[in-house]
Coordinates of C-alpha atoms in Angstrom, one line a residue:
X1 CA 26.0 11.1 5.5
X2 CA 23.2 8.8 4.3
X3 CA 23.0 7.4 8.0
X4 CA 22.1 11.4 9.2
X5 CA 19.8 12.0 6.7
X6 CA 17.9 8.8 7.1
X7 CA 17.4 10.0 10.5
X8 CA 16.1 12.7 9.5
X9 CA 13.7 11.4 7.2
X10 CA 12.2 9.3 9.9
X11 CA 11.2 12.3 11.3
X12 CA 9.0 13.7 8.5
X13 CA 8.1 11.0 6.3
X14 CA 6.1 7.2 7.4
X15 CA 8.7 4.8 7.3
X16 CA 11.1 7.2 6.3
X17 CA 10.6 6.9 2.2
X18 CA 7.8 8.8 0.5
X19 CA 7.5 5.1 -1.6
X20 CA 7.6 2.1 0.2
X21 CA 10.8 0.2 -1.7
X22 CA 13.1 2.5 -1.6
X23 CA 13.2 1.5 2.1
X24 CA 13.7 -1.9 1.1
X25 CA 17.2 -1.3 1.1
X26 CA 19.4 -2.5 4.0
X27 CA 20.7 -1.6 6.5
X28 CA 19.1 1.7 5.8
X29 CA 19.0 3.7 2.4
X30 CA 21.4 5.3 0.8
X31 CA 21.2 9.0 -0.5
X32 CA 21.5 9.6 -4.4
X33 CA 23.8 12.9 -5.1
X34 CA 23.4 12.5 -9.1
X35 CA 23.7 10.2 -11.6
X36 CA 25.3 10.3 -15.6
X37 CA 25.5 7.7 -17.9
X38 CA 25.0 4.2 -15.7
X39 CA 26.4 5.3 -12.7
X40 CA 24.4 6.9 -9.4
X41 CA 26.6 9.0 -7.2
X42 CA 26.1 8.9 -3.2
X43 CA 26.3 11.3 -1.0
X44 CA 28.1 8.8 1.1
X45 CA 30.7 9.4 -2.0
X46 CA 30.2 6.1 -3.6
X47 CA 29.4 5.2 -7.3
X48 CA 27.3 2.5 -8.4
X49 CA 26.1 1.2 -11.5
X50 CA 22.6 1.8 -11.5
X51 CA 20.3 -1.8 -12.9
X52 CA 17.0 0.3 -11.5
X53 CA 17.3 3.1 -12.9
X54 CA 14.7 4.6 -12.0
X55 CA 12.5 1.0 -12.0
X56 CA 12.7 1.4 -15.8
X57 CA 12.1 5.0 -17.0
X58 CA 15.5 5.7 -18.0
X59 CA 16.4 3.1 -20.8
X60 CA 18.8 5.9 -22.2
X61 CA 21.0 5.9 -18.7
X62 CA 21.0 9.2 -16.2
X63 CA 20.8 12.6 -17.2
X64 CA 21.0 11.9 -21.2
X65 CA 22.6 14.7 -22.5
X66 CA 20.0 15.1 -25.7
X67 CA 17.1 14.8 -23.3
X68 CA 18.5 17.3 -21.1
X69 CA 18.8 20.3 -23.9
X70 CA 15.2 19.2 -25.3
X71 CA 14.2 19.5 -21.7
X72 CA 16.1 23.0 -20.9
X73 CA 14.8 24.3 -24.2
X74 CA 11.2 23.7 -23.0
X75 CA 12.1 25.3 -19.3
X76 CA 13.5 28.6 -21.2
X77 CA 10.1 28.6 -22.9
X78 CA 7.5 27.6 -19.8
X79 CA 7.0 24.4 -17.7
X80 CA 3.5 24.5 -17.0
X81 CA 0.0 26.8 -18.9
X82 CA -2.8 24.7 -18.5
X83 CA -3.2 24.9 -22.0
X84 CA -2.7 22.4 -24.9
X85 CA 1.1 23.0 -26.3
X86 CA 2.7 21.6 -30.0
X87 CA 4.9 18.9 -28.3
X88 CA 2.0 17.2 -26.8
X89 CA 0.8 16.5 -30.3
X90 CA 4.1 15.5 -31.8
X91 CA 4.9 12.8 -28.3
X92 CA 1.4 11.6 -29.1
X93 CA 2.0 11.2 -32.7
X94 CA 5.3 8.9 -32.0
X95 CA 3.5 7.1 -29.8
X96 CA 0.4 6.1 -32.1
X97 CA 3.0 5.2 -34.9
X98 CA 4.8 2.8 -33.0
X99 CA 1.6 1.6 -31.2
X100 CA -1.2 1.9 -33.8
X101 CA -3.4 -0.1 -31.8
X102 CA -3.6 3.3 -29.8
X103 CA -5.8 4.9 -32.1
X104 CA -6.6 7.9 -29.5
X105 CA -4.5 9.1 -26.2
X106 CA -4.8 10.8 -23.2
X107 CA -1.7 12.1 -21.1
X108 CA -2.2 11.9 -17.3
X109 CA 0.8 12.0 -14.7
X110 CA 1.5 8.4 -13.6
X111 CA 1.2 4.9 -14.4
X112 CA -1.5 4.5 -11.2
X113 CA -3.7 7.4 -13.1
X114 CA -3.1 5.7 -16.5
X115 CA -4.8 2.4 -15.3
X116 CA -7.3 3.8 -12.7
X117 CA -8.4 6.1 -15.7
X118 CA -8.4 3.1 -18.4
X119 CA -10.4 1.1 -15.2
X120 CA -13.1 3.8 -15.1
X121 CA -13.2 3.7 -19.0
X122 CA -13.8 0.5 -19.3
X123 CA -16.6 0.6 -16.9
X124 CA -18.1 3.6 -18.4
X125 CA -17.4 1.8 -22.3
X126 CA -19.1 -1.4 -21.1
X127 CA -21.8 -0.6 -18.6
X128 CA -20.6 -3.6 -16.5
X129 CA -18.8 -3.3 -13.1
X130 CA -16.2 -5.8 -12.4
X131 CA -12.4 -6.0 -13.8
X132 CA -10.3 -9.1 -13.6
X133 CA -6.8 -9.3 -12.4
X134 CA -4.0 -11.4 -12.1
X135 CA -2.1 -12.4 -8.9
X136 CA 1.3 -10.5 -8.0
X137 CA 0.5 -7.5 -11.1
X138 CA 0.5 -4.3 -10.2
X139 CA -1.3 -1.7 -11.6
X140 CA -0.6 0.9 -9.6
X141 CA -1.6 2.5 -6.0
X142 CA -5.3 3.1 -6.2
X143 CA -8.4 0.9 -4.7
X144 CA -9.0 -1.2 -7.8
X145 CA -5.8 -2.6 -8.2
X146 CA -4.4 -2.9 -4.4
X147 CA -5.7 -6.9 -4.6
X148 CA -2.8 -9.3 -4.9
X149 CA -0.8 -7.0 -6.1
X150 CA 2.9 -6.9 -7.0
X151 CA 5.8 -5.0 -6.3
X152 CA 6.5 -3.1 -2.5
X153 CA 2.6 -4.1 -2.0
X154 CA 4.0 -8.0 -1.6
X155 CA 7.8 -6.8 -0.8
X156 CA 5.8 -5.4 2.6
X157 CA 3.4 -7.6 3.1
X158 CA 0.6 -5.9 2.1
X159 CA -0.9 -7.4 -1.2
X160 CA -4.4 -6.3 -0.1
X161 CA -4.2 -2.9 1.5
X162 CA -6.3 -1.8 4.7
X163 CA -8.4 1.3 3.8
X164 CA -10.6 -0.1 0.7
X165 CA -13.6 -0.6 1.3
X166 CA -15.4 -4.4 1.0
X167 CA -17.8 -3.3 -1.7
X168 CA -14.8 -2.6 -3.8
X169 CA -13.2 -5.4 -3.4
X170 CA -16.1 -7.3 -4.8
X171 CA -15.6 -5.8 -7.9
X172 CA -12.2 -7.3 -8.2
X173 CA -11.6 -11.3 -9.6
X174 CA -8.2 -12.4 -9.4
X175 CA -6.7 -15.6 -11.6
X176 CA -3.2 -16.8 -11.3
X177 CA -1.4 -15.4 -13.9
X178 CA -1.3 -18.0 -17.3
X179 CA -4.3 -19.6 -15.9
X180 CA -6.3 -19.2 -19.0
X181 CA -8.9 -21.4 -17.7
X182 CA -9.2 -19.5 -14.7
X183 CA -10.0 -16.3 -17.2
X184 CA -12.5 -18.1 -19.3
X185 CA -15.0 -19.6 -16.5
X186 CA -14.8 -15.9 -14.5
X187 CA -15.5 -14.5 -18.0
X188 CA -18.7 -17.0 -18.5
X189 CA -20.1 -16.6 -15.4
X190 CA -20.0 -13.1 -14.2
X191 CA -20.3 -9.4 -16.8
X192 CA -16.7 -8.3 -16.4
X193 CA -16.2 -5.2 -18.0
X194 CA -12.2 -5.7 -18.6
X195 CA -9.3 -7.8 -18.2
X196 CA -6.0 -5.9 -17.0
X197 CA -3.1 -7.6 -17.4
X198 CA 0.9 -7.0 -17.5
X199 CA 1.5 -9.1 -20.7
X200 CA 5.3 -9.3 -19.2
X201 CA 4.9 -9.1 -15.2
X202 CA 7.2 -6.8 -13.9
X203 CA 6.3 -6.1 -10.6
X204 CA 6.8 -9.8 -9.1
X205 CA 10.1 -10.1 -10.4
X206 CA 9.9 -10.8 -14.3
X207 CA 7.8 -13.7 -15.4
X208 CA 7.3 -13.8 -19.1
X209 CA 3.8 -15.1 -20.1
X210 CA 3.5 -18.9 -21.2
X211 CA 2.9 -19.9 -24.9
X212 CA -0.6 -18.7 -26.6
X213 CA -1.4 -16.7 -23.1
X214 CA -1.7 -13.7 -24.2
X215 CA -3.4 -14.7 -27.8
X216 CA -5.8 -16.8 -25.3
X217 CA -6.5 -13.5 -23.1
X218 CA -7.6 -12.0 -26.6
X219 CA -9.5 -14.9 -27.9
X220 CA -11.5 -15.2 -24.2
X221 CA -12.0 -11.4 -24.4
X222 CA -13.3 -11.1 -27.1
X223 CA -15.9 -14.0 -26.9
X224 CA -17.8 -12.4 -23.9
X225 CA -17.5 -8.6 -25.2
X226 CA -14.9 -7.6 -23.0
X227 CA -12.2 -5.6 -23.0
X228 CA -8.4 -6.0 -23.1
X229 CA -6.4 -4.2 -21.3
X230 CA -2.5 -4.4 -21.4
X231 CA -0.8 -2.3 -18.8
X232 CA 2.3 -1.4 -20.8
X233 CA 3.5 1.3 -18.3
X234 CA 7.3 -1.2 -18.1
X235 CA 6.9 -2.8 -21.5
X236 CA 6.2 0.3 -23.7
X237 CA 9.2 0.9 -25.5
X238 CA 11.6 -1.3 -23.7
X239 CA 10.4 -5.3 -25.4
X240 CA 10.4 -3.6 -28.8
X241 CA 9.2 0.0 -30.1
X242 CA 5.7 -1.5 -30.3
X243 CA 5.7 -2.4 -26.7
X244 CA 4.5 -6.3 -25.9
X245 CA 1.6 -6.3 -28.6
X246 CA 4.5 -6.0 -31.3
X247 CA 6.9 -8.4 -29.6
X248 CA 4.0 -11.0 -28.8
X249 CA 1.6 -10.4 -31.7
X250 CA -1.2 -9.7 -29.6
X251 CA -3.3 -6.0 -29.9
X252 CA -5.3 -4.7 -27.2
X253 CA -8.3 -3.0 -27.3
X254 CA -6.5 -0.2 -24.3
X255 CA -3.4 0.4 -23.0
X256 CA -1.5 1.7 -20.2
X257 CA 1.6 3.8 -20.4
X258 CA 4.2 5.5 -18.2
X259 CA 7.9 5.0 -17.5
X260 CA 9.9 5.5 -20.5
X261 CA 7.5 7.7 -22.5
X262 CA 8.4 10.5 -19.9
X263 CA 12.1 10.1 -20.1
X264 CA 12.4 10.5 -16.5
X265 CA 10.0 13.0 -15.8
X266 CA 6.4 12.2 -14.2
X267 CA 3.6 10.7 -16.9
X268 CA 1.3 8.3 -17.4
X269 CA -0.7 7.8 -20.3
X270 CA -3.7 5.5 -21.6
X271 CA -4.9 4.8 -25.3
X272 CA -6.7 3.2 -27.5
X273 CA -9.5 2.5 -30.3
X274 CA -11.2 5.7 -31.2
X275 CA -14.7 4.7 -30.4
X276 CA -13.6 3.6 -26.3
X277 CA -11.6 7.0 -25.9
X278 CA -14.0 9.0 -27.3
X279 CA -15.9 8.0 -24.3
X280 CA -13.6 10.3 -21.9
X281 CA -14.3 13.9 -21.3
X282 CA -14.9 16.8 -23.0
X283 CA -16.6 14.5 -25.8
X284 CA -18.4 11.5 -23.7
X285 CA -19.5 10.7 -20.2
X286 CA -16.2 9.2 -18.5
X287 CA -14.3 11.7 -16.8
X288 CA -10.9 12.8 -16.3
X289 CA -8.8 15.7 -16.0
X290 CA -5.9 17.4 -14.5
X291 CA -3.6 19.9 -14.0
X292 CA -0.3 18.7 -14.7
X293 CA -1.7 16.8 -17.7
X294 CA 0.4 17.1 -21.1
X295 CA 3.0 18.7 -19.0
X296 CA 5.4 20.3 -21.3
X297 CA 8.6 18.9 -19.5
X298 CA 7.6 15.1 -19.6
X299 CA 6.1 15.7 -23.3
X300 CA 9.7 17.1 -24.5
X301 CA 11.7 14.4 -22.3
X302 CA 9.8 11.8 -23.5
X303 CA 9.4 13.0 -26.9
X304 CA 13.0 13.2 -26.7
X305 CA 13.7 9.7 -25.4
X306 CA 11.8 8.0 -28.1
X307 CA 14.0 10.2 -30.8
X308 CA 17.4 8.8 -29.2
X309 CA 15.2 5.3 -29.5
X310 CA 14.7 5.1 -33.2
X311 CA 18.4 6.4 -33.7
X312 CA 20.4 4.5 -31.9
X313 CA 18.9 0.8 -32.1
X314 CA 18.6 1.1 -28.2
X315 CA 16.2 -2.1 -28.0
X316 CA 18.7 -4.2 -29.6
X317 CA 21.4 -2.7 -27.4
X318 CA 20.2 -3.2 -23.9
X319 CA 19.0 -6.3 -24.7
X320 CA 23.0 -7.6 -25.5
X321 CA 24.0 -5.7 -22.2
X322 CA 20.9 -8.4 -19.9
X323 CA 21.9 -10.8 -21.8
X324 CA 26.1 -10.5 -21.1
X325 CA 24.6 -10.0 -17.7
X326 CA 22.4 -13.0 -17.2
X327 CA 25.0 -15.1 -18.7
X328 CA 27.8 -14.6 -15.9
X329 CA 24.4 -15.0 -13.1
X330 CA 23.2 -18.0 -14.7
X331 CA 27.3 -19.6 -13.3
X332 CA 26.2 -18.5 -10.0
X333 CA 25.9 -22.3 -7.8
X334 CA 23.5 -21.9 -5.7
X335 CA 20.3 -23.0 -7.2
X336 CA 18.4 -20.7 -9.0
X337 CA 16.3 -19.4 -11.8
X338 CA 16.8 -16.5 -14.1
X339 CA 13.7 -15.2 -16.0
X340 CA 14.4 -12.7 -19.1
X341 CA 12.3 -10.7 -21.7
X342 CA 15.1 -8.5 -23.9
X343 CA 16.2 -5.9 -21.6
X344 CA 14.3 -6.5 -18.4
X345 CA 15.4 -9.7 -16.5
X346 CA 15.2 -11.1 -12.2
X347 CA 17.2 -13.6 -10.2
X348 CA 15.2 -15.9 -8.5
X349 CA 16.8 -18.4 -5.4
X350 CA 16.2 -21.7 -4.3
X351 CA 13.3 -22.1 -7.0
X352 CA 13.1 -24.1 -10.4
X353 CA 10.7 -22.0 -12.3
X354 CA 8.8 -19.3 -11.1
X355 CA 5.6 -18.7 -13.7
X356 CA 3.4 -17.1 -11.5
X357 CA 2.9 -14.8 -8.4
X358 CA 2.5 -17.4 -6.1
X359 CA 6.1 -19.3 -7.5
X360 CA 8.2 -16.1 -7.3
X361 CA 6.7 -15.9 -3.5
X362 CA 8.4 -18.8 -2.9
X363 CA 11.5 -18.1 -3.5
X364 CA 14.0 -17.4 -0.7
X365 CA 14.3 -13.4 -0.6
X366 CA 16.8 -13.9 2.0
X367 CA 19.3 -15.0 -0.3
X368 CA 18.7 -12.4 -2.8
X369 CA 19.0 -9.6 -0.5
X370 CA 22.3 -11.4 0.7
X371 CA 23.4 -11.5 -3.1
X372 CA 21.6 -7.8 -3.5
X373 CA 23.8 -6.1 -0.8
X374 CA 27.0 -8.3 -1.7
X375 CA 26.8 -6.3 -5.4
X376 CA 26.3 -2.9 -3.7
X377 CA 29.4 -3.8 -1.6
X378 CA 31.0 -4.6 -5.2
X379 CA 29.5 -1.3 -7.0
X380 CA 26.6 -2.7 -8.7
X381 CA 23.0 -1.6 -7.9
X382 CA 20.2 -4.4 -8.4
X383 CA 16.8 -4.0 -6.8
X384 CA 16.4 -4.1 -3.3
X385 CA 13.1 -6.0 -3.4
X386 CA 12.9 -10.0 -5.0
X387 CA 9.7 -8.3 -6.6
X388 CA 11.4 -5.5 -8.9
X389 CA 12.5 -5.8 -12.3
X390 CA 16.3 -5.6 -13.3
X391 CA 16.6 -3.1 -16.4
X392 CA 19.7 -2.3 -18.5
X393 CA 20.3 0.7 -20.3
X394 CA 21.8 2.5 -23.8
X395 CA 24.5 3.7 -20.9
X396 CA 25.2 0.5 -20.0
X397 CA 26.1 -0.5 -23.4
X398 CA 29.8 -0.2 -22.8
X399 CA 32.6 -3.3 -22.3
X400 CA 34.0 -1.8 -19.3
X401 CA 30.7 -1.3 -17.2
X402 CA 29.8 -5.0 -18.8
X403 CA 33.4 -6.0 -17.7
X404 CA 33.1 -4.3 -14.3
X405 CA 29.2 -5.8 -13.8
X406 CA 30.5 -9.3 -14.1
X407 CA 33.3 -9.0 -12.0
X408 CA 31.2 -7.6 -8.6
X409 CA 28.6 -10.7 -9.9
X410 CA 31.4 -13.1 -9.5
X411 CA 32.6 -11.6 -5.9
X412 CA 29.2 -11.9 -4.5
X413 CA 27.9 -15.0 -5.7
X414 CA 28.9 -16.6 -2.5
X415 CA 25.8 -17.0 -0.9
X416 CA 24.4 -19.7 1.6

């Protein structure tokens, strides 16, 4: 079944995929039916259990049943007015009392829009042109981040994508990621309006950041008047309630949001201290604006999401399923490294450490996608790409899927 439909998706879609990874899979994709609880259900009429969910929204598993009666409630009333609505105001409130360095919000409808918009803030904030960036983070699908970037931008090849133009790319200074002295002499020589950074990269695999890194990103910052940025759109929520600033101590002046904050629906959101955001349209000069913003369905799913969160100690939860997990991968003999942050965790092959972008390129993708498909053979669902995060869920907080997970892991640790 999944073989027919991929040829028909050839047909009316580039490469088959209308995002890049999902063709990442091999020998072609497979076809999602429906998913509940941990599992994803094929239409080839297999079940899986599911360690992308999503590539992170859905820290509560598939089809949640409290999310799904918050979000059928909110369909019985209207799915889209154009017009502001109560449960914007109450998702926004959560947020800002978990994350208080987020002083003032605005919703938008993906992580790319959340970053582009906070990019375009800073700008406007500062008066100053140029952003730096780190190598293998992604921020996203738009011209100011498509420079080394992460995720199915290196998975394909295509770090620096054709189609943005030169003067853009100027704009753009890359360090290595935990190159702190890279930051500071970029920072002293040249007006850069903001630093963007993943405080946990996620897109390259998962490579925490080294001791004092982040506190050194804030300290540098800080000394040349400009801006923080911590794209948060896979570490909001999932490294602690706070996001990264909590876990790591370290506040930004804005941040990026997505992912979990929509409990599976589209969202994006970026926030911060009053004075920057008041800077955005209707009350400054910085524009933004759109139709789906505030949507109704991703404010009560996501709304939703974080009330399951403060309930049911889900932090603390997934955190023991990655770390049963990674503890039954760490036996596996060919040489390897495992890089972990709570909940969110990668395999990397034929490497000793992988800190940066250019480390976690090195490693031998070939033997992950052996080990990759050898799970999916064995009913477990990692990431197709070496450059995805592996994420556990509330779902997954169970002894037979942790049972069932290490059993497929010792099958397919055969590798060569």
């Amino acid at each position: 079944m999944s073989s027919e439909l991929w040829k028909e998706a050839l047909r009316y879609f580039p490469g088959g995929v209308n995002s890049p990874v999902r063709a990442a899979v091999k020998p072609y994709p497979f076809y999602v039916s429906y998913g509940k609880g941990a599992y994803i259900y094929t239409e080839d009429g297999n079940s899986l259990i599911d360690y992308v969910l999503g590539y992170g929204p859905l820290i509560l598993g598939h089809a949640n049943e409290y999310v799904k009666e918050k979000v059928i409630e909110q369909i019985e009333k209207g799915w889209l007015f154009g017009i502001p609505s109560r449960v914007e105001i109450e998702l926004a409130k959560k947020i800002s009392l978990h994350m208080p360095s987020i002083e003032k919000i605005r919703f938008v409808n993906s992580g790319t829009e959340a970053t582009m918009n906070a990019i375009r803030l800073a700008r406007g904030y500062t008066k100053r042109d140029k952003i730096l960036k780190f190598n293998g983070n992604y921020h996203g699908a738009h011209d100011y981040a498509l420079v080394d970037a992460g995720s199915a931008a290196s998975e394909f090849g295509v770090p620096n994508s054709e189609g943005i133009p030169e003067e853009v790319l100027k704009t753009v200074i890359v360090c290595e990621y935990n190159d702190l002295q890279c930051v500071e002499k970029k920072l002293k020589n040249e007006d850069v309006a903001a630093v963007i950074v993943e405080p946990v990269m996620g897109n390259m695999g998962v490579i925490p950041p080294e001791k004092d890194f982040l506190k050194g990103l804030r300290e540098i910052t800080s000394t040349y008047n400009t801006l923080l940025i911590f794209d948060e759109v896979i570490t909001g929520f999932r490294l602690s309630m706070g996001g990264a600033q909590e876990y790591f101590g370290v506040t930004a002046d804005l941040t990026t949001l997505g992912k979990i904050i929509g409990g599976g629906f589209p969202i994006g959101a970026f926030g911060g201290k009053r004075e920057i955001m008041d800077m955005l349209t209707p009350s400054g000069k910085v524009f933004n604006a759109g139709t789906f913003n505030a949507n109704p369905i991703s404010m009560s799913a996501g709304l939703a999401t974080l009330e399951v969160m403060e309930r049911e100690n889900v932090i603390e939860k997934t955190t023991y399923v990655a770390e049963k997990v990674t503890e039954e991968l760490e036996r596996i003999k060919y040489p390897h490294v495992i890089n972990r942050v709570k909940n969110m965790f990668q395999i990397f092959f034929g490497v000793e450490k992988v800190s940066n972008a250019t480390e976690a390129r090195r490693a031998k993708k070939e033997v992950y996608l052996q080990f990759q498909i050898n799970l999916m053979k064995n009913g477990v669902y990692f990431p197709p790409s070496q450059f995805e995060s592996v994420f556990t869920s509330l779902a997954h907080y169970d002894d037979n899927i942790i049972s069932d997970t290490i059993l497929a892991i010792k099958k397919s640790s055969e590798l060569s």
